[in-house]
């Protein structure tokens, strides 16, 4: 079986559970510290449906990739709606390939984000065409409601639409009455549905729910502080520049309703990124795609300007330059994401998981770092302490600190305090962990209490002492 | 038109709310007559008992600390209630009176029938109103006085001053925040200047007396923003649907009629204060309900291009409002557990001593067991709060017996109460963490009382 990214295994476990039992699991029996799992399973059911025809592995690989592949197509139609010209729209669709976050979501990822982003784009596209007939009203409502069932990030879209309504009123655009109606319906539906779904998590975590109860050690990874460099690294220099130029053109030269919609959404996403309320990859990818659509105005502008230049082949030159830049940047991002060896379990890691699978000890609990917990559990069937879904986990900060300290702690007593408080039986030091943290073994060398039972590139230690015995 | 026909909406609303609230009260309190809504109720019940014994209204004897004067608690301590459960009905009746007063005030302000009716419904199903009607608090009586004061102001009757003073004695903060609004109407109704100055004068004088501990009243809870919404397990929290409707209503009214800019400013100011001080939320929802009902009416009566979408939206709005009421009852039902009450009733027969447990259990433990607690939900108002929090962290996470003994001895802890929520992640995630590990192997800490949910340990020195 191909390996997927570490984050994918959480969803893969749910999909396999649905295949086996018909429902997802809401209690993770293979996680030591969880009080339950909160899930909106529509994405998982969609993948499960395709496994009936394609088989599990193929469905897991193909469907998310196909969903992501629709993004340039949606961007093309969206851009064509905005500018009503073919060639700039095609170039705008091409621009999506220079969005770095597109590749960070990447191949071999099984995640609701892969379906959410195309749906958000589609919903925005249909929303922009609300005045053209009731067909688009139904399509907009359908895509908005479906995306609500996939991921709560649809709230960001709703707030963006509210901002859009304020902006068009301020700019005295003629608004259709459908727009406020759709936004109101969406807002109240979103509110009710997400409050219902996250009821337990809200009473557990309060406002920490907005960041998924992410511990401080993971906060900078998933919700980093937004800087200009970070924005460029995520959105892409080309979409960002073309988007900015378009925003200038739209506000200064000729006001466009569709552009106002895109700008509202981009602004809201930036605010959410700045407040660290939306994951970096999801936020910047969505901004990148909206910027690609918005960029069509500047592409069209420069294309027309190049016509006026008295240089032969200026227009073709412009197109070629844009394509080279896009393709060049795109290939750099592909190369970066391919050479990053730390997004998915390595072969050595998988071999270690297989070894764990053969441990006959009942109730084995394995310490791993949170990012690799689900992959370990999925491939070995053993219990982990904590994974990267921190909802309904009390003291997530402390538990994550414990799992991280276990590898660097120097005193056996302190290590045994950690392992005993979580009933740990083994410690896994995977190759990925070694590469990320620049270590080759545990800091403690005590073959009596921590014998090395698996010593390949990855290492597995068994706990054979307890504090009481000592 | 006969009176009951003229006021049929208000009568229906009152009857409906009375039946709803009493039915819920009887249903979910039926098997635990000692369980009250809101942990604050236990504190107030204990203070009422204490006032009856000591006649000292400024001291919390059991916890050895000073408190601000409250007319509500003073009056309750004078009433001959043989069973504390009767206090609950007293607050229920007071809250119904609150709704009636709100109705006649809306009528006095020429608010139309439909808006009045929907406002009352939005108030009755609001978690904050449900809290004031089901808990023993210092807000309800104050609000009754304030609304009566406002009503008589509108009627140009000078008795409003007396009612203002009574409201001030019942809840200082709430009354002070209401004063600018009242002052505006006093001015509008043509009262003399000195009558406008009097509320400020009384508030100022009262603030300088030893009856009020301003520093305590103004101290913000460390989790201030965590209690804004009812979904965060806080019964006096707002509902998002209600807030959204209020905003829509405010925008709608602002666009139609900009001359009440002062009113909108005051509403904004009041709402901001209510985020910081939960006592003022009942006043905020009474004001906001008018705007929310306007929004609801406008959404219902407006011509939508897609009529089905209108009804779908209204359904989600109603679902959202009802959901917040259900969340309120869910919050109340889960705390405190009958097992905790039962364990504390058993503990009451033991020698009095200092009890250590988490903050949220503080008021229940001190009331039922009639013993002082190390920390409760009002400890944040006093200076030693940070030290107590640090102490709790140290004791709960320490695995070595000697330091634990020393900490407990220095603080004078006699009993330790541990419930299932503490074991399921609130404090510990497993049975061998921190203090639990020490208790397992210590001879000095032994089980005194044990049931399914709660264990009480006794500490021997």
mmCIF file of C-alpha atoms in Angstrom, chain B residues 398-401 404 433-443 445:
data_model
loop_
_atom_site.group_PDB
_atom_site.id
_atom_site.type_symbol
_atom_site.label_atom_id
_atom_site.label_comp_id
_atom_site.label_asym_id
_atom_site.label_seq_id
_atom_site.Cartn_x
_atom_site.Cartn_y
_atom_site.Cartn_z
ATOM 1 C CA UNK B 398 3.356 16.590 42.663
ATOM 2 C CA UNK B 399 4.194 12.866 42.780
ATOM 3 C CA UNK B 400 6.443 12.872 45.832
ATOM 4 C CA UNK B 401 4.858 12.257 49.205
ATOM 5 C CA UNK B 404 2.682 17.000 49.183
ATOM 6 C CA UNK B 433 -0.566 11.143 37.817
ATOM 7 C CA UNK B 434 0.513 13.639 40.398
ATOM 8 C CA UNK B 435 -1.429 13.646 43.663
ATOM 9 C CA UNK B 436 -3.294 10.478 42.692
ATOM 10 C CA UNK B 437 0.020 8.643 42.736
ATOM 11 C CA UNK B 438 0.805 10.005 46.200
ATOM 12 C CA UNK B 439 -2.642 9.111 47.538
ATOM 13 C CA UNK B 440 -2.238 5.549 46.294
ATOM 14 C CA UNK B 441 0.832 4.874 48.388
ATOM 15 C CA UNK B 442 0.429 7.318 51.264
ATOM 16 C CA UNK B 443 -0.577 6.251 54.763
ATOM 17 C CA UNK B 445 -4.218 10.314 53.150
#
